[in-house]
Short mmCIF file of C-alpha atoms and ligand atoms in Angstrom, two decimals:
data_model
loop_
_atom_site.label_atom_id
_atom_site.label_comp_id
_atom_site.label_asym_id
_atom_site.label_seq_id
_atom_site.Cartn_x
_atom_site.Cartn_y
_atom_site.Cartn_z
CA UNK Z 1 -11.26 -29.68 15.24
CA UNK Z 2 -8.56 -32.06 15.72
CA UNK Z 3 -6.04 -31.17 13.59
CA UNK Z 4 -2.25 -32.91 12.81
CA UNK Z 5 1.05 -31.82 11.04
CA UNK Z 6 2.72 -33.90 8.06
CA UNK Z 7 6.52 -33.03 8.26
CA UNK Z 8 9.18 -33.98 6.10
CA UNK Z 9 12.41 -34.21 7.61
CA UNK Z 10 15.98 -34.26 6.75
CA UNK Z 11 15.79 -30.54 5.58
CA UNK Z 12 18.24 -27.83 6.89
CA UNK Z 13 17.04 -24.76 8.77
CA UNK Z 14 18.22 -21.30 7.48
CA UNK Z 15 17.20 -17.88 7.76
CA UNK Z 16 15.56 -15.45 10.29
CA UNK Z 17 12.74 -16.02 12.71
CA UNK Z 18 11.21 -13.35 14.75
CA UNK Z 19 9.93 -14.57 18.34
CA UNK Z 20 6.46 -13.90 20.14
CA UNK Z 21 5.71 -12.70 23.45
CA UNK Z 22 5.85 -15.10 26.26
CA UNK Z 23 3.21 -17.02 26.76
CA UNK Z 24 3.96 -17.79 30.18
CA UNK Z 25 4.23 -13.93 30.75
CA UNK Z 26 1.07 -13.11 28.84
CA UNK Z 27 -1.11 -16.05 30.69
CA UNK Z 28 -0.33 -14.10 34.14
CA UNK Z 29 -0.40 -10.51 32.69
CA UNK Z 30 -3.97 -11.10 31.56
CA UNK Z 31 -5.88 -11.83 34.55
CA UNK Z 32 -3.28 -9.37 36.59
CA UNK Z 33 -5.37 -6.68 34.64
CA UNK Z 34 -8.22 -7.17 36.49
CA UNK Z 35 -6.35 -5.15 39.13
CA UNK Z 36 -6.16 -2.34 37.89
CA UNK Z 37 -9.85 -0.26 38.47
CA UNK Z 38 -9.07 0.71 34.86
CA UNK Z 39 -8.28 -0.27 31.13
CA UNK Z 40 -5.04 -1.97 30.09
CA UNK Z 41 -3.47 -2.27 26.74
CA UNK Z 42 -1.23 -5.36 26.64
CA UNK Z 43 1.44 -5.48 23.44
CA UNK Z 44 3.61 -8.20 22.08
CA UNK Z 45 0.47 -10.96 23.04
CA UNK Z 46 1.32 -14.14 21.02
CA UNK Z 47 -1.69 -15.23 18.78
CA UNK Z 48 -1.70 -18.61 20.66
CA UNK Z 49 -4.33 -20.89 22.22
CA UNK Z 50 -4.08 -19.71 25.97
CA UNK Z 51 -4.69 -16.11 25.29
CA UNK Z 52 -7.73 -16.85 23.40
CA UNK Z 53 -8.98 -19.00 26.87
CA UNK Z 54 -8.46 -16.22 29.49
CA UNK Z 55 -9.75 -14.10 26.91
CA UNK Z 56 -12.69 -15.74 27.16
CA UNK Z 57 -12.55 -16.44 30.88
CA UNK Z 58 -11.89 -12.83 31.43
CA UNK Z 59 -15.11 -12.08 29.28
CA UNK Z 60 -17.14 -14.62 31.31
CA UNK Z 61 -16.48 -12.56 34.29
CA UNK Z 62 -17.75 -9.76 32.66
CA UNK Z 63 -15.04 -7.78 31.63
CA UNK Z 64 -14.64 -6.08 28.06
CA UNK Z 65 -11.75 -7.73 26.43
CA UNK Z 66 -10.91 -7.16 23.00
CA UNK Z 67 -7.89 -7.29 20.50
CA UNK Z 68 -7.34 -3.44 18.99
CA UNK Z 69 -4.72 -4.60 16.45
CA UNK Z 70 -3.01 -8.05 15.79
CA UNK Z 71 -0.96 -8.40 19.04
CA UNK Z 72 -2.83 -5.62 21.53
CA UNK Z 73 -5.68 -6.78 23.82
CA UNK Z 74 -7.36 -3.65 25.72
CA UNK Z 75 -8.92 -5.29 28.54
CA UNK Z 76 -11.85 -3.25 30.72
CA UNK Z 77 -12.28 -5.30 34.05
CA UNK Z 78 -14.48 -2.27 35.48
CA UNK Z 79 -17.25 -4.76 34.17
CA UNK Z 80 -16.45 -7.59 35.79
CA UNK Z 81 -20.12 -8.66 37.61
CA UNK Z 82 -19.36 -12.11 39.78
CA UNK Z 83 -16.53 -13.71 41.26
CA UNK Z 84 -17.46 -16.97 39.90
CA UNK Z 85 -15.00 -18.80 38.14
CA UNK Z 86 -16.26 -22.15 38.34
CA UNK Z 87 -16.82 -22.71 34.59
CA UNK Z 88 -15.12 -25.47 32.16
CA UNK Z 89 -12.86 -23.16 30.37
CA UNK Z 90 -10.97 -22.35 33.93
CA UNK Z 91 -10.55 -25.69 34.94
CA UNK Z 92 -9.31 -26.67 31.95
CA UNK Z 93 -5.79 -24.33 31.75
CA UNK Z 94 -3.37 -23.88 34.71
CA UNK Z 95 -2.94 -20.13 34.38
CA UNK Z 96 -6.14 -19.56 35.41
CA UNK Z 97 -4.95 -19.98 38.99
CA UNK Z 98 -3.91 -16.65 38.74
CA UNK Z 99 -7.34 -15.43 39.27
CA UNK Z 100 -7.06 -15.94 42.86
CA UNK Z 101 -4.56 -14.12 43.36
CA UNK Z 102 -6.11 -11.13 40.93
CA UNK Z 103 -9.61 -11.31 42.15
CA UNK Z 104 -9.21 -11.52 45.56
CA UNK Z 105 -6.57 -8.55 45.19
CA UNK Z 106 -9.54 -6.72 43.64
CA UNK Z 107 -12.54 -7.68 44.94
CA UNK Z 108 -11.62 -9.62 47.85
CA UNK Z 109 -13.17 -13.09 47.01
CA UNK Z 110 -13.26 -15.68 44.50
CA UNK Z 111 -14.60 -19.45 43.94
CA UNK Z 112 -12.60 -21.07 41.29
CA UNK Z 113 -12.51 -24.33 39.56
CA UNK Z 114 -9.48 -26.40 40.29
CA UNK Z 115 -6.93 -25.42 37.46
CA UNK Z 116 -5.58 -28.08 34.82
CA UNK Z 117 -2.81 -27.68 32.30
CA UNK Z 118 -0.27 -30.20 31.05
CA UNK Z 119 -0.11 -33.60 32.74
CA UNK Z 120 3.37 -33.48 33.60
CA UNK Z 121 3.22 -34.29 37.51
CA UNK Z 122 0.62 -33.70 40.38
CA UNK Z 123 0.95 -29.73 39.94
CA UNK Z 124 -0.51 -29.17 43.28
CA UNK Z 125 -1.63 -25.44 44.85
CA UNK Z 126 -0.89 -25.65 48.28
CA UNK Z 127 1.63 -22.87 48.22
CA UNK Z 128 -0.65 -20.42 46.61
CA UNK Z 129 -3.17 -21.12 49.16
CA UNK Z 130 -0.39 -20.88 52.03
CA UNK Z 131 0.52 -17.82 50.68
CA UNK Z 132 -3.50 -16.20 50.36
CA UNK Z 133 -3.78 -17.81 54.22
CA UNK Z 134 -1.01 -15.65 55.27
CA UNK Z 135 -2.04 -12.38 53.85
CA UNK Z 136 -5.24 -12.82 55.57
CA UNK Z 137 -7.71 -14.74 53.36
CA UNK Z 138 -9.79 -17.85 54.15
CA UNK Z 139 -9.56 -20.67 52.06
CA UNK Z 140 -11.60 -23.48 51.40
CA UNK Z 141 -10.92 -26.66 48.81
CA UNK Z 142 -14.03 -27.98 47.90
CA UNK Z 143 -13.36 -31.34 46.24
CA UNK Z 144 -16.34 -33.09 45.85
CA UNK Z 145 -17.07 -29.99 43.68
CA UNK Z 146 -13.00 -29.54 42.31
CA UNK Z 147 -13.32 -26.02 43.45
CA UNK Z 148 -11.23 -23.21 45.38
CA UNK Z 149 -13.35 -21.03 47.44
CA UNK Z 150 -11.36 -17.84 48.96
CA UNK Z 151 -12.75 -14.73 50.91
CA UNK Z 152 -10.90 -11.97 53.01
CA UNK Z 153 -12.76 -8.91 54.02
CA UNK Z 154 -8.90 -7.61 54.43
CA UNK Z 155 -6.19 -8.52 53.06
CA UNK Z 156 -2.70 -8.21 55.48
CA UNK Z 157 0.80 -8.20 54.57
CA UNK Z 158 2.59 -10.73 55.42
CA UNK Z 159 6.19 -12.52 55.42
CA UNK Z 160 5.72 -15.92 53.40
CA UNK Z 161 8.37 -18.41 53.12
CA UNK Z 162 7.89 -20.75 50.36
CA UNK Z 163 8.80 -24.52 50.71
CA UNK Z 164 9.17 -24.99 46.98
CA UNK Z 165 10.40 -22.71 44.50
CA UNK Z 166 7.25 -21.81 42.28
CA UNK Z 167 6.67 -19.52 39.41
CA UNK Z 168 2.71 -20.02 40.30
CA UNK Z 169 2.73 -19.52 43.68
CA UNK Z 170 5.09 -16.40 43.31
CA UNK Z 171 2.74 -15.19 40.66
CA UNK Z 172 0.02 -15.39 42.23
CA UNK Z 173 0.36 -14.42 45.89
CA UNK Z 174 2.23 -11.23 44.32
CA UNK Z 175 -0.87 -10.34 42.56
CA UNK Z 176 -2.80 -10.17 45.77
CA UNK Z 177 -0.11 -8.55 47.97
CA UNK Z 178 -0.15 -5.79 45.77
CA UNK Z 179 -3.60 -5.00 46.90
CA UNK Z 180 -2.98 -5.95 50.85
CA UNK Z 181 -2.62 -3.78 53.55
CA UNK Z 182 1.24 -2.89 54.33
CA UNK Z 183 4.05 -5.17 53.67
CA UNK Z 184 4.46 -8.65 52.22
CA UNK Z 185 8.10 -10.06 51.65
CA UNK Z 186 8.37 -12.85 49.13
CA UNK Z 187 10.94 -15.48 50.19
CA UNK Z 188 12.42 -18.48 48.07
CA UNK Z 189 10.39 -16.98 45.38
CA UNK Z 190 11.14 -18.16 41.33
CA UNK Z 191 12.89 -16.36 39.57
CA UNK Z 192 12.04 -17.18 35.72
CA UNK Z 193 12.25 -14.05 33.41
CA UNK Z 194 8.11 -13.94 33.44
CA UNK Z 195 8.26 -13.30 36.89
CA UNK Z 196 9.97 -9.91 36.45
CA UNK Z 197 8.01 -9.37 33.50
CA UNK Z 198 4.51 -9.53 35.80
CA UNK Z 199 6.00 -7.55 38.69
CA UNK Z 200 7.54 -4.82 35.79
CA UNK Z 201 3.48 -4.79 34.57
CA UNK Z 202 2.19 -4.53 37.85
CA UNK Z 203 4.68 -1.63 38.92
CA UNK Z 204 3.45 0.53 36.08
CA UNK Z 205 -0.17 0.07 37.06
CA UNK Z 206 1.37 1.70 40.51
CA UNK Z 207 1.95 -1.40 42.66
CA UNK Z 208 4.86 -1.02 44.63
CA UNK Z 209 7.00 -4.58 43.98
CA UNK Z 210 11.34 -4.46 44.77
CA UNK Z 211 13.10 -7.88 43.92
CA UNK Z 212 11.50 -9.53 41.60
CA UNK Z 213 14.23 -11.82 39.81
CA UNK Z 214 15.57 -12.34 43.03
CA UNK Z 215 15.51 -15.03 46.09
CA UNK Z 216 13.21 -12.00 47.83
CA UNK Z 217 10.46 -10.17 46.77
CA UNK Z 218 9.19 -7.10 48.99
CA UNK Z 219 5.34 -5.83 48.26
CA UNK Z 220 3.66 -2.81 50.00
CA UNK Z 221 0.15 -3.30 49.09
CA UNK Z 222 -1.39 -0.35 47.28
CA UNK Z 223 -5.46 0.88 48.14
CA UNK Z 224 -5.84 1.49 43.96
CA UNK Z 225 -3.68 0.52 40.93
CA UNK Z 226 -4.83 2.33 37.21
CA UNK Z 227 -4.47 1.48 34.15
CA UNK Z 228 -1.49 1.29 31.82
CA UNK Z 229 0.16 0.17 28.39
CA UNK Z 230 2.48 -2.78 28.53
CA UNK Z 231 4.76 -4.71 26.18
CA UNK Z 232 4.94 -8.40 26.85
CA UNK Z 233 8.99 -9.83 26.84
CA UNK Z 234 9.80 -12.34 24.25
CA UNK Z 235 9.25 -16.16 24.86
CA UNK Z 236 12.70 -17.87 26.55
CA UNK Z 237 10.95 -21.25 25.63
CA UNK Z 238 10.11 -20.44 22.12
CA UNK Z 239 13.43 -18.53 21.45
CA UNK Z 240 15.00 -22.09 23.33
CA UNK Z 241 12.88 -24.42 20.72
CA UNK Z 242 14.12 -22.79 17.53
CA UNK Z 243 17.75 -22.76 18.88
CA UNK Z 244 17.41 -26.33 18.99
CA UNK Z 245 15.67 -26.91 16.24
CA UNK Z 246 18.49 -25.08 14.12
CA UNK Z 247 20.94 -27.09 16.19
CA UNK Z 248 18.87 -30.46 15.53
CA UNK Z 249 18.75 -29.75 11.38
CA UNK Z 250 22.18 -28.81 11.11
CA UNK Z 251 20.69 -25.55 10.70
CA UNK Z 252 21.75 -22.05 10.52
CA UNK Z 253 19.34 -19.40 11.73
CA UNK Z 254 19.37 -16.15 13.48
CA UNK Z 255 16.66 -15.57 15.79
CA UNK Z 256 15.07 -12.14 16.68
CA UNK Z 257 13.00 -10.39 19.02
CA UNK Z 258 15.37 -12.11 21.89
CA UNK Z 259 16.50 -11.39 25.10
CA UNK Z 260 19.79 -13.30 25.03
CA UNK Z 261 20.48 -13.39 28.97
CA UNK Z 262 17.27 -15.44 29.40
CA UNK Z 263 18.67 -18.44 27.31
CA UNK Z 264 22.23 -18.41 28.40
CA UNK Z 265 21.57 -21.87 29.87
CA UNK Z 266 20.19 -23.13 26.68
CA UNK Z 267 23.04 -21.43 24.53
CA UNK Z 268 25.72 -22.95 26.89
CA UNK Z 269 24.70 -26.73 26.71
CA UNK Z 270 24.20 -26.03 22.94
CA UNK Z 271 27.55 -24.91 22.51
CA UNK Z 272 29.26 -27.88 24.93
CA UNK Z 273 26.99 -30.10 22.31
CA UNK Z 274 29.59 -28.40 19.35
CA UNK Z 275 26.99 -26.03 18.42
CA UNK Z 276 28.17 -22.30 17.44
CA UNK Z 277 26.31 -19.43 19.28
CA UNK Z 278 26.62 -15.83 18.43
CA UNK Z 279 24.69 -13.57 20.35
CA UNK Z 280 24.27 -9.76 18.41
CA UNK Z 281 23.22 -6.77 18.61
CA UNK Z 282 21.40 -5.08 15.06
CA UNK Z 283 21.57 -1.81 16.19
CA UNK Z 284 17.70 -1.93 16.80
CA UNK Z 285 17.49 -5.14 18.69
CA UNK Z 286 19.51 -8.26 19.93
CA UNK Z 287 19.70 -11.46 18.26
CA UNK Z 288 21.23 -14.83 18.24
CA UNK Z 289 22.61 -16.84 15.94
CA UNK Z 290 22.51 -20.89 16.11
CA UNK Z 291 24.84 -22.59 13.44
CA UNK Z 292 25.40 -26.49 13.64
CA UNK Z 293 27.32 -28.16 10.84
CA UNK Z 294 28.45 -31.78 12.35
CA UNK Z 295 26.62 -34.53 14.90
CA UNK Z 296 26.02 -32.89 17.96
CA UNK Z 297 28.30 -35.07 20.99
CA UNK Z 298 26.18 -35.67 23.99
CA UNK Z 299 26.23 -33.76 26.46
CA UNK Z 300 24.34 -34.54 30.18
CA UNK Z 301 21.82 -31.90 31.66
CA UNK Z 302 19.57 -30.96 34.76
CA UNK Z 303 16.05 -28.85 34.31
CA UNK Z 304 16.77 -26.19 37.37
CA UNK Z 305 14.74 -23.19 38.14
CA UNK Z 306 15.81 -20.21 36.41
CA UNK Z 307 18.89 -19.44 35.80
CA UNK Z 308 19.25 -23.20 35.46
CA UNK Z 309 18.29 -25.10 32.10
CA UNK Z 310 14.52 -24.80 32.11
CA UNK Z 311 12.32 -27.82 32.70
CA UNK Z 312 9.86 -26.64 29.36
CA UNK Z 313 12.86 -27.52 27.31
CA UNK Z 314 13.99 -30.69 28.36
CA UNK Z 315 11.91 -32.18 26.32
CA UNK Z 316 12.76 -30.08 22.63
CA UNK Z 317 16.81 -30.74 24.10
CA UNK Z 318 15.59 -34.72 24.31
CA UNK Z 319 14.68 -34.78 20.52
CA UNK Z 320 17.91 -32.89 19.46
CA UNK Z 321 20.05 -35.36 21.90
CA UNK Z 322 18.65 -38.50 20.18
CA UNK Z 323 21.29 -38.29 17.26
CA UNK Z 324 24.10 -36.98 19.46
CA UNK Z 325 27.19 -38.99 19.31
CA UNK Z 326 27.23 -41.15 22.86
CA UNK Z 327 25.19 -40.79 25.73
CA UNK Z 328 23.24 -37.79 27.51
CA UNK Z 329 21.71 -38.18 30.69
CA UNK Z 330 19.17 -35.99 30.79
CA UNK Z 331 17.63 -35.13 34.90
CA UNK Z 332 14.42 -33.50 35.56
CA UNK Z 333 14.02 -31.54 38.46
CA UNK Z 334 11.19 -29.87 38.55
CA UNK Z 335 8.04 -32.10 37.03
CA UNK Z 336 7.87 -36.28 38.31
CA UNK Z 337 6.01 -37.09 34.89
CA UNK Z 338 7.53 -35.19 32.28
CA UNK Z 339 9.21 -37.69 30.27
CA UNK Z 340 5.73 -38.81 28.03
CA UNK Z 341 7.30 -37.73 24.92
CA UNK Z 342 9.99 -40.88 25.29
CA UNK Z 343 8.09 -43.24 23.95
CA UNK Z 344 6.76 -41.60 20.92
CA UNK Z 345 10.69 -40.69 20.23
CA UNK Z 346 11.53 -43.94 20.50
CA UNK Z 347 8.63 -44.75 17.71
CA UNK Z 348 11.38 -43.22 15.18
CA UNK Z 349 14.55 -45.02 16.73
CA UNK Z 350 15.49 -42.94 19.09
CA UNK Z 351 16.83 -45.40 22.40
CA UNK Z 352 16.10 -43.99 25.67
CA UNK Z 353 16.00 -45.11 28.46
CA UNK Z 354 13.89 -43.87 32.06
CA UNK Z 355 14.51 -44.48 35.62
CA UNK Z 356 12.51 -42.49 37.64
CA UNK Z 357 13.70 -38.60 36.85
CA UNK Z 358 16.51 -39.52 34.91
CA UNK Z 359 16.59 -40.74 31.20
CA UNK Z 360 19.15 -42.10 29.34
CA UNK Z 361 19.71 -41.19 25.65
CA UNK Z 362 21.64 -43.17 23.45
CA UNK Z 363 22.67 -40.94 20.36
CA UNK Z 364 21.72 -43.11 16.63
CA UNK Z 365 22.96 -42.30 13.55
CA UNK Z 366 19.68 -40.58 12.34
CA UNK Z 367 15.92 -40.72 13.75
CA UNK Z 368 13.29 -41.78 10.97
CA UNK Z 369 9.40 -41.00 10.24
CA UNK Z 370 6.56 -42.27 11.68
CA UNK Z 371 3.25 -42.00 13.38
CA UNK Z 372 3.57 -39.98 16.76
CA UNK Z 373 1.27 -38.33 18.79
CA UNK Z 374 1.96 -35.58 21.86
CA UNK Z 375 0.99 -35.64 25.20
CA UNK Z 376 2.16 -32.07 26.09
CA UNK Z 377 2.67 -28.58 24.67
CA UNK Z 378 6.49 -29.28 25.40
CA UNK Z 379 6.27 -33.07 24.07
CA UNK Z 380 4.97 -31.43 20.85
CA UNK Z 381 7.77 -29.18 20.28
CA UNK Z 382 9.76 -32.20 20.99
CA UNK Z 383 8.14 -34.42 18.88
CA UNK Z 384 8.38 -31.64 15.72
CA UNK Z 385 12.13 -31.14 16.29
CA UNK Z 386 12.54 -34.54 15.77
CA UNK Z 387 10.53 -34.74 12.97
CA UNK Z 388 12.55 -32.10 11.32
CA UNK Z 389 15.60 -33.67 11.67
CA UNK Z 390 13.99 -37.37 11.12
CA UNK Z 391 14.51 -38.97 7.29
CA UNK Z 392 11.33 -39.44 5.92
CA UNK Z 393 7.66 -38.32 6.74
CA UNK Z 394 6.40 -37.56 10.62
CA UNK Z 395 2.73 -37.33 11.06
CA UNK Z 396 2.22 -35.65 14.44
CA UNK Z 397 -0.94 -35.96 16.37
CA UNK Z 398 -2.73 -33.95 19.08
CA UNK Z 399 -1.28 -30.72 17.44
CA UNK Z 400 -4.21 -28.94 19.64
CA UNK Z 401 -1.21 -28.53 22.69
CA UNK Z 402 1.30 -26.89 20.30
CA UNK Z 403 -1.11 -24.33 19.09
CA UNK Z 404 -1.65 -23.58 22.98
CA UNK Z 405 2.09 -21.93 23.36
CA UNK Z 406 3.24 -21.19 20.18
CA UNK Z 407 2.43 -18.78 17.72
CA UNK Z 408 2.31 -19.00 13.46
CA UNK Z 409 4.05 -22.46 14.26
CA UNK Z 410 4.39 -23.86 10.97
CA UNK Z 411 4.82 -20.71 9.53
CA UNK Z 412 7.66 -20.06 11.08
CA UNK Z 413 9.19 -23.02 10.80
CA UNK Z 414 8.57 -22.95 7.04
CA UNK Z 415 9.94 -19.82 6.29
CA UNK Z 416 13.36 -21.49 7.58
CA UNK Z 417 12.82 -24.32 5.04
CA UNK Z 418 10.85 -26.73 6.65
CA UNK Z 419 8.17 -28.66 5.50
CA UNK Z 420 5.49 -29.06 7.69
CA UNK Z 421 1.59 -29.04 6.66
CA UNK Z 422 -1.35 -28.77 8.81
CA UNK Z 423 -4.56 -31.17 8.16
CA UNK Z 424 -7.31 -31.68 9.35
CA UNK Z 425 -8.51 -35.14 10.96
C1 EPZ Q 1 4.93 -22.75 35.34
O1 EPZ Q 1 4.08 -23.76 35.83
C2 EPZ Q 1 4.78 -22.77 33.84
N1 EPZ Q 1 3.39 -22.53 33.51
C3 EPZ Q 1 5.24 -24.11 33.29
O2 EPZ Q 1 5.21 -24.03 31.89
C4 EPZ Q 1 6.68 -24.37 33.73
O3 EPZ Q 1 7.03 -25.67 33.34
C5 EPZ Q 1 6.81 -24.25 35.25
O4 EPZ Q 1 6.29 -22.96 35.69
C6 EPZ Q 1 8.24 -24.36 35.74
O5 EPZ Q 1 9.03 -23.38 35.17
C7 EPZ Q 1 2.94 -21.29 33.47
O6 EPZ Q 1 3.66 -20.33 33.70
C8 EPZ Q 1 1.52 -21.11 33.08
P1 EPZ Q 1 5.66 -24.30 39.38
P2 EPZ Q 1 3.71 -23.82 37.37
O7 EPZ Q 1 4.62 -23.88 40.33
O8 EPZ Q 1 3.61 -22.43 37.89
C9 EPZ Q 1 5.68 -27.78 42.67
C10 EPZ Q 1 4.86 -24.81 29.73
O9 EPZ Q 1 5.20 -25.83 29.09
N2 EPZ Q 1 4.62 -27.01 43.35
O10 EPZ Q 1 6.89 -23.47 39.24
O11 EPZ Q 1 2.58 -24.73 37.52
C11 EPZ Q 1 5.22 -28.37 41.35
O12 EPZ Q 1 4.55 -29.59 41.54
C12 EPZ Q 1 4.37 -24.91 31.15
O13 EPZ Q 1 4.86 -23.67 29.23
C13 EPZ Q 1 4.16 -27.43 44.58
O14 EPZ Q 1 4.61 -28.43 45.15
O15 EPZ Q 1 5.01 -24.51 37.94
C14 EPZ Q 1 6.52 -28.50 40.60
O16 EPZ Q 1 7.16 -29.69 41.00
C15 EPZ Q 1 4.18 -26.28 31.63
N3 EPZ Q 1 3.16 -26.70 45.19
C16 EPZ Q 1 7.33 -27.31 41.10
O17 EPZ Q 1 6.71 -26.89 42.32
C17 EPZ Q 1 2.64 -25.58 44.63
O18 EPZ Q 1 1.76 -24.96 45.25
C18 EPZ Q 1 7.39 -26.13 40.15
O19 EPZ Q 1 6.09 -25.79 39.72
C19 EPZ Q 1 3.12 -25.17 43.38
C20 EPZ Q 1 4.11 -25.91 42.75
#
């Protein structure tokens, strides 16, 4: 059911929120089960839309998948019956690319329909498939059909270069190098904190991974990996959306359930903005602490590959920019099309302007309510934050992409103080 939030703004963020495991962790962790010839019991799984799809994917296939308590899915892929994967539900989320790296890994073939995901750029494959050629496998792209095929009676270590940095294609040919014959070294590999959570997962099923959260990664392939118990990391982009947030509503909130050295790129520009930081320690677990009390000043930014300021929160940093006193130039890196949140910003007075990968915000006063729809799980967040801060009422439509990354969303937010209601259409 299409579903949409009523916010009202102007209200100041206080208090504690705990964060969920990573989505972008959890959506690789899933199908990277199906490597193991055994059960695994993931932890930490955010309740959010994606899990529920390779849930179901993963089920499809044949596997048992099941959740044993709120946030633990035990997933059986010693029932897995076809290597089929052509079905809507694939095509329709990008993280089920990693199924060709997992199921070729395991059973040494695949056919998979073309993944999809946020329209935020072209989002090709071609370094996944590079990297499944070189360890041996054959590939074909069937496109009158929008389907991967890929086979390998063997599958070869194998020294990959890759010509762009990628979290996918590092994700992905990892999975399958764990199960390939000898050595594969990883090189210009990503870097992002979900990378080292995958490769941490797949070492204690008994793969053999060095590097990860490095420039190299170094694989030998392993004949059988078992079964084991694994805690997903916290989410840098949802810890990264209610730092802003605070930031954006003047707010102050401490955040849990973080690992501060994943957001020191989003704490820094926060802080050059005249935010206050304070990163803690409980005695049980770290936390940070965002406080803003004045206009933010404007500050100019770059979405880098990790450790740089992370493309998924340009656009939450956008919203929060829009009332900064002067002008940010914002620069994205990493995705040609991910500025589709502008013009729904601008729908409550925001001025911004694009060229290309570069947008220009001109801080106002304050941003006011209106009608405003997202395009993007990102552009939602974005669109929210603004709402918050925003005078007035926000109706925000196409909520269906927010619920895809994060968890208890309006809960969370209204335990701080918000106001934000979900209705139905
Ligand atoms: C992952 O997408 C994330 N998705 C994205 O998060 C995130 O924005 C992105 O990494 C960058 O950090 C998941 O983890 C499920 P890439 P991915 O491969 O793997 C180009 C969110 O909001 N490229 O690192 O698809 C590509 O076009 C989502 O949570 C190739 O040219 O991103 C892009 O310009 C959205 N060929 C750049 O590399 C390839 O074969 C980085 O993309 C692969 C990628």
């Amino acid at each position: 059911m299409n579903q949409y939030y009523t916010i009202h703004g102007g209200r100041r963020l206080e208090g504690t929120v705990t964060i969920s495991g990573a989505k972008n962790a959890a959506v690789a962790i899933i199908p990277a089960a199906i490597l193991a010839g055994e059960c695994c019991i993931l932890e930490n799984l955010p309740h959010i839309a994606d899990v529920q799809s390779l849930k179901k994917i993963l089920e499809k296939l044949g596997a048992n998948v099941e959740f044993t308590r709120g946030d633990c899915l035990k997933i059986d892929p010693t029932t897995i019956n076809t290597c089929d994967a052509t079905f809507d539900e694939v095509s329709s989320m990008r993280a089920s690319s990693y199924l060709l790296g997992a199921m070729l890994g395991a059973y040494g073939e695949v056919e998979l329909a073309l993944p999809g995901g946020c329209v935020i750029g072209a989002r090709p494959i071609d370094q996944h498939i590079k990297g499944m050629r070189a360890l041996g496998a054959k590939v074909y792209m069937d496109e009158s059909r929008n389907v991967v095929r890929a086979q390998a009676s063997k599958l070869k270590g194998a020294e990959i270069f890759f010509d762009v940095v990628s979290v996918g294609a590092t994700i992905n040919v990892m999975l399958a190098a764990c199960k390939a014959e000898g050595q594969t070294i990883l090189q210009n590999v990503a870097k992002e904190p979900h990378v080292v959570d995958v490769a941490n997962f797949l070492n204690m099923m008994g793969a053999s991974i060095k590097g990860a959260g490095t420039d190299v990664i170094r694989i030998i392939g392993r004949k059988r990996l078992h079964g084991c118990t694994y805690a997903v990391i916290p989410d840098q982009i949802e810890t990264g959306t209610y730092m802003i947030a605070a930031a954006a509503t003047r707010g102050d909130v401490v955040i849990k359930n973080v690992i501060p050295t994943h957001m020191e790129a989003i704490s820094a520009k926060l802080m050059e903005s005249g935010a206050r930081v304070i990163e803690g320690d409980d005695g049980r677990e770290y936390y940070l602490r965002v406080t803003m009390n004045d206009r933010p000043r404007s500050v100019n930014l770059k979405t880098m590959v990790y450790p740089g300021f992370p493309t998924d929160l340009q656009q939450p940093m956008m919203a929060y920019l829009c009332t900064a006193s002067g002008t940010s130039v914002i620069q994205e890196n990493i995705f040609e099309n991910r500025f589709n949140h502008v013009k729904e910003l601008r729908r409550m007075g925001a001025i911004v302007t694009v060229s290309k990968r570069i947008a220009k915000v001109r801080g106002v006063e304050s941003l006011r309510g209106a009608d405003i729809s997202a395009t993007d799980l990102r552009a939602g967040a974005s669109l929210i934050i603004a709402a918050l801060s925003a005078s007035g009422v926000t109706t925000v439509r196409n909520i269906h992409y927010t619920d895809r990354g994060y968890e208890h969303l309006e809960h969370k937010f209204n335990a701080l103080g918000a106001s934000i209601e979900r209705c139905p259409l």
